[in-house]
Amino acid sequence: MIRNPILPGFNPDPSIVRVGDDYYIATSTFEWFPGVQIHHSRDLVNWRLAARPLNRPSQLDMRGDPDSGGVWAPCLTHANGLFHLIYTDVKRYGRTTVGGASGASLRDFHNYLVTSPTIDGDWSDPIYLNASGFDPSLFHDEDGRKYLLNMLWDHRPGRNRFAGIVCQEYSPAEGRLVGERRVIFEGTDLGLTEAPHLYRRDGWYYLLTAEGGTGFGHAATLARSRDLWGPYDLHPDGHILTSRDRPDAPLQRAGHADLVQTPAGETYAVYLCGRPLPNRGRCVLGRETAIQRMVWGQDGWLRTLDGRGTPELEVEAPDLPPHPWPAAPERSDFDEPDLPIDFQWLRTPYPAEIFSLSARPGWLRLIGRESLGSLFRQALVARRQQAFCYTAATRMDFEPRHFQQAAGLVCYYNASKFHYLMVTHDAALGRCVQVMSALPDSPQADAFTQPIPIGPGAIELRVDVDYERLGFAFRLAGEEGWSRLPQVFDASILSDEAAAPGTPNFTGAFVGVACQDTSGSAHPADFDWFDYRERPYAP
């Protein structure tokens, strides 16, 4: 059996491809750099993070991109000996998470194509495609021609913002779109039609889209036509996968799907989902990736095995040899020249400006930059939260000289949602420990605990998360016991749902380390190691 989700934690908008005996899933990374996560499997059960292909300035520069902007909905395909990766860089969303001008109808989406002969190699510089909408997808037809699909954004007053799925031919020889752009599918009454993927089977073109928005009304919609350009007839059941009418389903928000076929001819759908906190309804693990066995009926339509279209926690695995991967270590020692693959940073394609693994060998040095939540240069290195219960800790050397210098351990969602256990300097107390929280659902946007004075030297910082309960602790070098802060913090704010309606919140909770120096003198903090351990619930 396969246990869902197969990619736990923030891994939304999956696109899957099989090449020989290998399966690859690409997922969105939004403002986190490097861009696009690609996981690898040989049995559809066990997955490992294999690559992040957008890793240099010529491919991706997200400085200034808003929270939940950046890389949306990659599409990964393989043809002519090359992997093709299509992605969007969202430069403006409209509403923001941190206030300011609304401009909700105005958005900027830039769509690109990169290629590589291998999944983990150097990917090409991007080819610019268009900016007419997001969720671009590349379809390779049987005659060798290629077509780009994407949702069409219509900003005009009184119009449907999600104006349908457009299609246009792509010329590899010219490296550009050619011919006329046409709307081939306007969607259903559910609306918010996006995430197109096109397939050809038994003389039909099948168009799979997402509808209903990426929240609890999400659904996967299927239509088909004998002609690529349409018209497309809707599936007799309407939506082939959704939990919008199943509030009891453990996997909610199901939609944004893609299909893959095994060598034996079995069809599987990968799709995004969310697991709400019990009794809270907030998905602190963000939008995750699940998988489900599908079957083609005698009528030529695709359905789930039971025909009900409900996502399932456990699904039948294909008849493939098991291929587990080695377990990831709980401790990262920062002894290698590159960051461990689980870690990312925010927006900038110039990591040397915010961190170094060589300035102090065996340590991760963060260079104090802009404030926590900056859209440009903030020194924050973090990894995904991938379980409801975990403990993370780090050992830090940091001697701040004044209140504008801070560093420490952070649980982060975006600029308006975080809990930050920081070491800073107080004029009366000297070096001290304090928690700063950004609260999206409180009249007070930021909150600080009372500073606790501490002596000099290395310090260990720790966080314990159990569902919506979050607690911090610290100890100085040489101390055995932990000093626990008395406050219990709300971990549920680190979720898509803890937000003002209509604002972009599409990522997930991270835990990591950060350093700020808003005086501009770039005072650094050094981190010896970082532990992340998933565990059972601790009452």
XYZ file of C-alpha atoms in Angstrom:
539
model
C 0.000 0.000 0.000
C 0.954 3.648 -0.461
C 0.423 5.954 2.508
C -0.646 9.480 1.647
C 0.622 12.100 1.400
C 3.663 10.785 -0.457
C 5.368 14.218 -0.277
C 4.519 15.548 3.209
C 4.854 19.210 4.054
C 4.819 22.126 1.613
C 4.874 20.333 -1.792
C 1.923 21.629 -3.860
C 0.893 21.576 -7.533
C 2.485 18.232 -8.474
C 3.477 17.415 -12.044
C 4.577 13.812 -12.660
C 6.504 12.088 -15.457
C 7.817 8.561 -15.956
C 11.059 7.980 -17.862
C 11.801 4.251 -18.123
C 11.604 2.849 -14.595
C 11.970 6.225 -12.901
C 9.198 8.545 -11.731
C 9.697 12.240 -11.047
C 7.380 14.794 -9.423
C 7.962 18.540 -9.688
C 6.268 20.823 -7.141
C 5.975 24.565 -6.545
C 8.448 26.429 -4.319
C 7.018 29.989 -4.523
C 9.470 32.519 -2.975
C 11.914 29.864 -1.730
C 15.224 29.476 -3.604
C 16.435 27.381 -5.454
C 13.234 27.026 -7.429
C 11.116 23.892 -8.054
C 11.440 20.695 -6.039
C 11.854 17.437 -7.966
C 11.339 14.154 -6.114
C 12.341 10.745 -7.495
C 10.827 7.275 -7.031
C 11.081 3.843 -8.601
C 8.011 2.281 -6.977
C 5.571 5.214 -6.422
C 5.785 4.440 -2.680
C 9.194 5.745 -1.609
C 10.331 9.207 -2.669
C 13.509 11.246 -2.230
C 14.273 14.882 -2.988
C 16.547 14.707 -6.035
C 16.985 18.225 -7.448
C 16.077 21.890 -7.452
C 16.819 22.898 -11.043
C 16.380 26.702 -10.911
C 19.549 27.561 -9.044
C 21.266 30.518 -10.714
C 20.440 34.175 -11.445
C 19.924 33.676 -15.175
C 17.102 31.219 -14.429
C 15.365 32.860 -11.479
C 15.666 36.125 -9.546
C 12.792 36.602 -7.102
C 14.051 39.652 -5.227
C 10.986 41.809 -4.662
C 8.491 39.027 -5.364
C 5.614 39.120 -2.862
C 4.913 36.465 -0.268
C 3.466 33.438 -2.085
C 4.690 34.882 -5.390
C 7.662 33.418 -7.230
C 7.579 29.919 -8.712
C 4.058 28.584 -9.272
C 2.914 25.240 -10.683
C 5.828 23.760 -12.628
C 5.106 21.268 -15.418
C 7.656 18.479 -15.931
C 7.608 16.430 -19.168
C 10.092 14.367 -21.197
C 10.433 14.206 -24.985
C 13.194 13.960 -27.584
C 15.738 12.914 -24.960
C 15.168 16.030 -22.852
C 13.347 16.905 -19.687
C 11.210 20.017 -20.215
C 10.324 22.159 -17.208
C 7.782 24.972 -17.547
C 7.286 27.385 -14.643
C 5.787 30.744 -13.699
C 7.528 33.551 -11.807
C 4.763 35.643 -10.190
C 5.939 39.232 -9.722
C 2.660 40.754 -8.527
C -0.311 39.005 -7.006
C -2.628 41.904 -6.229
C -3.595 41.764 -2.581
C -0.662 41.425 -0.227
C -0.150 39.649 3.083
C 1.289 42.692 4.822
C -1.001 45.571 3.880
C -0.603 48.357 1.353
C -2.334 48.888 -1.998
C -4.797 46.190 -2.930
C -5.008 46.230 -6.722
C -6.520 42.770 -6.537
C -7.218 42.523 -10.261
C -3.646 43.344 -11.329
C -1.191 40.486 -11.543
C 2.071 39.784 -13.360
C 2.965 36.229 -14.412
C 6.058 35.373 -16.462
C 6.243 31.875 -17.953
C 9.501 30.174 -18.922
C 10.894 26.917 -20.293
C 14.164 25.214 -19.309
C 15.492 21.833 -20.468
C 18.060 19.261 -19.384
C 19.105 15.778 -20.558
C 19.238 14.637 -16.902
C 17.049 15.430 -13.931
C 19.927 16.451 -11.651
C 22.144 18.127 -14.228
C 22.585 21.743 -15.202
C 19.356 22.989 -16.709
C 19.415 25.452 -19.602
C 18.901 29.166 -19.383
C 15.196 29.945 -19.708
C 13.210 30.658 -22.844
C 10.571 33.318 -22.190
C 7.142 32.131 -23.320
C 4.315 34.480 -22.318
C 2.670 36.316 -19.415
C -1.040 35.854 -20.150
C -1.758 33.728 -17.083
C -0.313 31.141 -14.734
C -0.085 27.332 -14.471
C 1.628 26.797 -17.844
C 1.872 23.251 -19.191
C 3.659 21.765 -22.207
C 1.930 19.078 -24.291
C 3.929 16.905 -26.717
C 1.553 15.580 -29.386
C 2.031 12.287 -31.229
C 3.050 14.066 -34.440
C 5.960 15.794 -32.676
C 4.334 19.220 -32.391
C 4.274 20.943 -29.013
C 1.669 23.167 -27.404
C 1.640 25.463 -24.404
C -1.462 25.684 -22.248
C -2.155 28.048 -19.370
C -5.071 29.663 -17.594
C -5.951 33.105 -18.963
C -6.088 36.018 -16.497
C -8.639 38.735 -17.309
C -8.239 41.862 -15.146
C -11.090 43.838 -16.764
C -14.030 44.903 -14.591
C -17.054 42.656 -14.742
C -15.087 39.823 -16.307
C -14.315 36.334 -15.064
C -10.764 36.671 -13.773
C -10.183 32.991 -14.597
C -11.121 33.352 -18.241
C -10.474 29.766 -19.358
C -7.637 27.610 -20.640
C -5.687 28.905 -23.630
C -3.545 26.890 -26.024
C -0.842 27.986 -28.454
C 1.743 26.065 -30.461
C 5.386 26.169 -29.358
C 8.199 25.922 -31.918
C 11.355 24.308 -30.487
C 13.307 25.342 -33.582
C 12.441 29.017 -33.069
C 12.308 28.888 -29.263
C 9.019 30.771 -29.130
C 5.256 30.492 -29.367
C 3.811 30.554 -32.878
C 0.359 30.759 -34.374
C -2.824 31.950 -32.737
C -3.676 31.784 -29.037
C -7.115 30.239 -28.529
C -9.381 29.593 -25.560
C -10.096 25.834 -25.694
C -12.018 25.389 -22.404
C -13.954 27.945 -20.370
C -14.426 25.703 -17.316
C -17.555 24.802 -15.363
C -19.825 26.670 -12.979
C -17.433 25.781 -10.174
C -15.095 28.440 -11.586
C -11.464 29.334 -10.891
C -10.380 27.082 -13.763
C -6.598 26.567 -13.747
C -3.789 23.951 -13.782
C -4.302 22.465 -17.277
C -2.671 19.203 -18.352
C -3.390 17.652 -21.752
C -3.118 13.946 -22.669
C -3.834 11.890 -25.775
C -5.477 8.464 -25.473
C -7.395 6.288 -27.941
C -7.927 9.167 -30.344
C -9.163 11.558 -27.637
C -7.546 14.653 -26.170
C -8.182 14.690 -22.418
C -7.904 18.014 -20.604
C -7.440 17.828 -16.839
C -7.875 21.079 -14.892
C -8.284 22.271 -11.300
C -11.342 24.252 -10.234
C -12.957 25.726 -7.140
C -9.844 27.440 -5.800
C -7.007 25.802 -3.914
C -8.824 25.801 -0.557
C -11.511 23.466 0.749
C -13.597 23.791 -2.434
C -10.827 22.425 -4.669
C -11.573 19.780 -7.343
C -10.057 18.079 -10.392
C -12.158 18.403 -13.563
C -11.789 16.304 -16.724
C -13.019 17.048 -20.255
C -12.261 15.549 -23.689
C -12.390 16.272 -27.387
C -11.503 14.587 -30.665
C -9.826 17.847 -31.709
C -7.019 19.475 -29.740
C -8.672 22.870 -30.190
C -12.035 21.629 -28.892
C -14.845 21.839 -28.156
C -14.304 19.791 -24.978
C -17.095 17.745 -23.419
C -17.257 17.566 -19.640
C -16.859 14.297 -17.722
C -20.337 12.902 -16.887
C -19.484 13.064 -13.170
C -18.116 16.602 -13.505
C -15.216 16.333 -11.066
C -13.146 13.157 -10.883
C -11.382 13.883 -7.571
C -12.441 16.199 -4.744
C -13.138 16.376 -1.016
C -15.277 19.524 -1.278
C -18.399 17.551 -0.294
C -16.633 15.328 2.257
C -15.835 17.305 5.425
C -14.979 13.995 7.138
C -12.197 13.120 4.674
C -8.708 13.239 6.270
C -7.287 14.614 3.000
C -8.903 17.952 2.191
C -8.339 20.573 -0.537
C -7.836 17.832 -3.148
C -7.234 19.026 -6.709
C -4.534 20.258 -9.114
C -3.787 16.789 -10.444
C -1.570 15.158 -13.069
C -1.538 11.618 -14.495
C 1.121 8.956 -15.051
C 0.991 5.439 -16.449
C 3.089 2.484 -15.246
C 4.712 0.050 -17.692
C 1.854 -2.361 -16.918
C -0.700 0.233 -18.034
C -1.950 1.277 -14.580
C -2.940 4.940 -14.268
C -2.185 7.002 -11.169
C -3.112 10.592 -10.371
C -0.933 12.787 -8.191
C -2.690 15.763 -6.656
C -2.338 18.384 -3.975
C -4.117 17.997 -0.651
C -4.107 19.418 2.878
C -4.415 17.814 6.313
C -6.212 20.158 8.716
C -5.258 20.269 12.369
C -7.798 18.340 14.456
C -10.497 20.724 15.690
C -8.740 23.732 14.160
C -9.197 23.444 10.390
C -5.783 24.896 9.600
C -3.238 23.061 7.452
C 0.114 23.861 9.093
C 1.878 21.429 6.755
C 0.701 23.446 3.785
C -0.490 21.863 0.574
C 1.023 18.400 0.202
C 1.189 15.825 -2.615
C -0.851 12.612 -2.598
C -1.354 9.821 -5.143
C -4.301 7.643 -6.128
C -4.974 4.696 -8.438
C -7.403 5.551 -11.248
C -9.191 3.383 -13.824
C -10.448 4.025 -17.342
C -14.062 2.904 -17.758
C -15.750 1.268 -20.706
C -17.099 4.702 -21.609
C -13.549 6.030 -21.994
C -13.701 8.200 -18.871
C -11.292 8.188 -15.910
C -12.499 7.556 -12.341
C -11.202 6.553 -8.928
C -11.344 2.831 -8.128
C -14.602 3.161 -6.208
C -16.032 5.744 -8.579
C -16.716 8.189 -5.745
C -13.825 10.568 -6.459
C -12.775 10.804 -2.807
C -9.063 11.054 -1.883
C -7.786 8.212 0.288
C -5.094 7.888 2.945
C -4.031 4.426 1.773
C -4.102 3.326 -1.846
C -3.035 0.250 -3.736
C 0.580 0.335 -4.897
C 1.609 -0.852 -8.380
C 3.267 -4.231 -8.833
C 6.807 -2.848 -8.829
C 9.902 -3.964 -6.876
C 10.155 -2.007 -3.591
C 12.803 0.697 -3.731
C 13.270 2.461 -0.374
C 15.798 5.274 0.008
C 18.179 5.831 2.932
C 16.610 7.833 5.756
C 17.702 11.462 5.966
C 19.939 12.228 8.979
C 18.347 14.147 11.836
C 21.429 16.359 12.268
C 22.969 18.684 9.684
C 26.572 19.490 10.618
C 27.295 21.991 7.829
C 30.578 20.215 7.041
C 30.019 20.055 3.269
C 30.606 22.888 0.749
C 26.871 23.052 -0.026
C 23.780 23.272 2.136
C 21.983 19.978 2.817
C 19.324 19.564 0.134
C 16.428 19.924 2.601
C 17.337 23.594 3.206
C 16.337 26.656 1.192
C 16.482 30.413 1.535
C 14.301 33.279 0.339
C 14.236 34.967 -3.085
C 17.831 35.968 -3.793
C 19.886 34.034 -6.377
C 23.053 35.376 -4.707
C 23.425 33.211 -1.586
C 26.947 34.458 -0.849
C 25.331 37.753 0.188
C 23.401 36.078 3.014
C 25.324 32.973 4.121
C 28.655 31.132 3.907
C 29.774 27.571 4.592
C 33.468 28.414 4.166
C 33.993 31.536 6.310
C 34.138 29.278 9.383
C 34.566 25.656 8.258
C 32.074 23.291 9.847
C 29.651 26.130 10.609
C 26.895 27.894 8.710
C 27.559 31.626 8.891
C 24.550 33.873 8.359
C 25.369 37.461 7.470
C 23.104 39.947 9.203
C 21.014 41.635 6.520
C 17.502 43.051 6.275
C 14.617 42.556 8.665
C 12.760 39.268 8.982
C 10.204 39.254 6.166
C 12.157 41.466 3.761
C 11.365 40.866 0.095
C 14.997 41.336 -0.949
C 17.961 40.265 1.213
C 17.122 38.485 4.412
C 19.455 35.905 5.902
C 17.096 33.035 6.646
C 17.933 29.388 5.934
C 15.211 26.858 6.746
C 13.647 23.506 5.968
C 10.030 22.357 5.686
C 7.972 21.178 8.621
C 6.868 17.738 7.440
C 5.096 16.297 10.495
C 2.593 17.580 13.041
C 4.998 16.840 15.926
C 8.715 17.566 15.832
C 11.655 18.990 17.760
C 14.285 21.222 16.157
C 17.418 22.653 17.750
C 20.627 24.469 16.858
C 23.892 25.656 18.439
C 24.750 29.299 17.734
C 27.674 31.681 18.307
C 26.436 35.280 18.223
C 27.416 38.360 20.210
C 25.102 41.269 19.313
C 26.297 44.770 20.115
C 22.950 46.605 20.030
C 19.220 46.126 19.549
C 19.346 46.204 15.739
C 21.275 42.928 15.675
C 19.453 39.638 16.244
C 19.825 35.970 15.338
C 18.285 32.685 16.312
C 15.776 29.916 15.626
C 12.634 30.705 13.643
C 9.356 28.982 12.767
C 8.360 30.857 9.631
C 5.506 30.985 7.138
C 5.877 34.471 5.660
C 6.447 38.116 6.602
C 3.207 38.292 8.551
C 3.339 34.856 10.239
C 6.268 33.620 12.332
C 7.578 32.851 15.831
C 11.247 33.819 16.321
C 13.402 32.813 19.302
C 16.174 35.371 18.966
C 19.286 36.482 20.770
C 19.662 40.259 20.742
C 21.036 43.084 22.907
C 19.158 45.170 25.451
C 20.688 48.427 26.702
C 19.831 47.604 30.327
C 20.197 43.799 30.326
C 22.952 43.179 27.805
C 22.749 40.007 25.728
C 19.297 38.479 26.052
C 16.826 35.951 24.673
C 13.432 37.075 23.441
C 10.604 35.802 21.227
C 9.127 37.951 18.493
C 5.886 36.775 16.898
C 4.082 38.087 13.816
C 0.385 37.394 14.323
C -2.024 37.475 11.370
C -5.188 36.994 13.433
C -4.601 39.412 16.297
C -5.248 43.151 16.700
C -1.551 43.405 17.592
C 0.406 42.517 14.457
C 3.655 41.750 16.292
C 4.267 40.696 19.870
C 7.378 40.364 22.020
C 8.036 38.373 25.174
C 9.996 39.974 28.005
C 13.760 39.724 27.361
C 15.712 37.219 29.480
C 19.348 38.175 30.193
C 21.992 35.562 29.373
C 25.762 35.376 29.636
C 28.301 35.237 26.802
C 29.279 32.197 24.746
C 27.614 29.616 22.531
C 23.910 28.987 23.066
C 21.597 26.177 22.045
C 18.057 27.035 20.949
C 15.183 24.580 20.687
C 11.553 24.425 19.560
C 8.984 21.713 20.290
C 5.873 21.616 18.107
C 2.862 19.423 18.824
C 0.035 20.196 16.420
C -1.015 23.794 17.289
C 1.172 23.987 20.411
C 4.661 25.502 20.091
C 7.226 26.017 22.868
C 10.771 27.377 22.967
C 13.760 26.580 25.199
C 17.448 27.509 25.419
C 20.626 26.600 27.270
C 24.127 28.029 27.350
C 27.210 25.966 26.538
C 28.028 23.608 29.396
C 24.499 23.542 30.832
C 22.648 20.233 30.930
C 19.076 21.325 31.507
C 16.969 23.443 29.199
C 15.425 26.736 30.277
C 11.898 26.635 28.899
C 10.038 29.810 28.105
C 6.716 29.836 29.975
C 4.642 30.937 26.981
C 2.791 28.479 24.743
C 2.689 29.880 21.201
C 0.081 29.190 18.526
C 1.642 27.096 15.765
C -1.608 27.148 13.778
C -0.861 30.663 12.524
C 1.823 29.077 10.316
C -0.825 28.006 7.824
C -2.584 29.113 4.652
C -5.854 29.552 6.504
C -4.581 32.045 9.121
C -4.921 35.044 6.830
C -7.167 37.815 5.632
C -9.572 36.649 2.887
C -8.211 37.003 -0.624
C -4.555 37.357 0.337
C -1.955 34.995 -1.167
C -1.092 32.205 1.285
C 0.066 29.161 -0.634
C 3.225 27.847 1.050
C 3.723 26.103 4.423
C 5.561 26.136 7.726
C 9.366 26.131 7.806
C 11.806 25.874 10.697
C 15.339 27.212 10.482
C 17.825 29.888 11.449
C 17.956 33.614 10.765
C 20.149 36.674 11.353
C 19.377 40.395 11.030
C 21.450 43.540 11.256
C 19.239 46.467 10.353
C 22.050 48.901 11.192
C 23.689 47.847 7.931
C 26.972 46.598 9.415
C 26.342 42.916 8.435
C 27.146 41.455 11.861
C 27.172 37.627 11.444
C 25.913 34.654 13.452
C 27.476 31.179 13.238
C 25.548 27.895 13.541
C 27.396 24.668 14.346
C 24.581 22.233 13.592
C 20.841 21.968 13.100
C 18.642 19.090 14.284
C 15.185 18.226 12.978
C 13.496 15.186 14.552
C 9.950 14.047 13.885
C 8.401 12.258 16.857
C 5.130 11.142 18.458
C 2.877 13.617 20.217
C 4.249 14.759 23.593
C 1.383 15.466 26.044
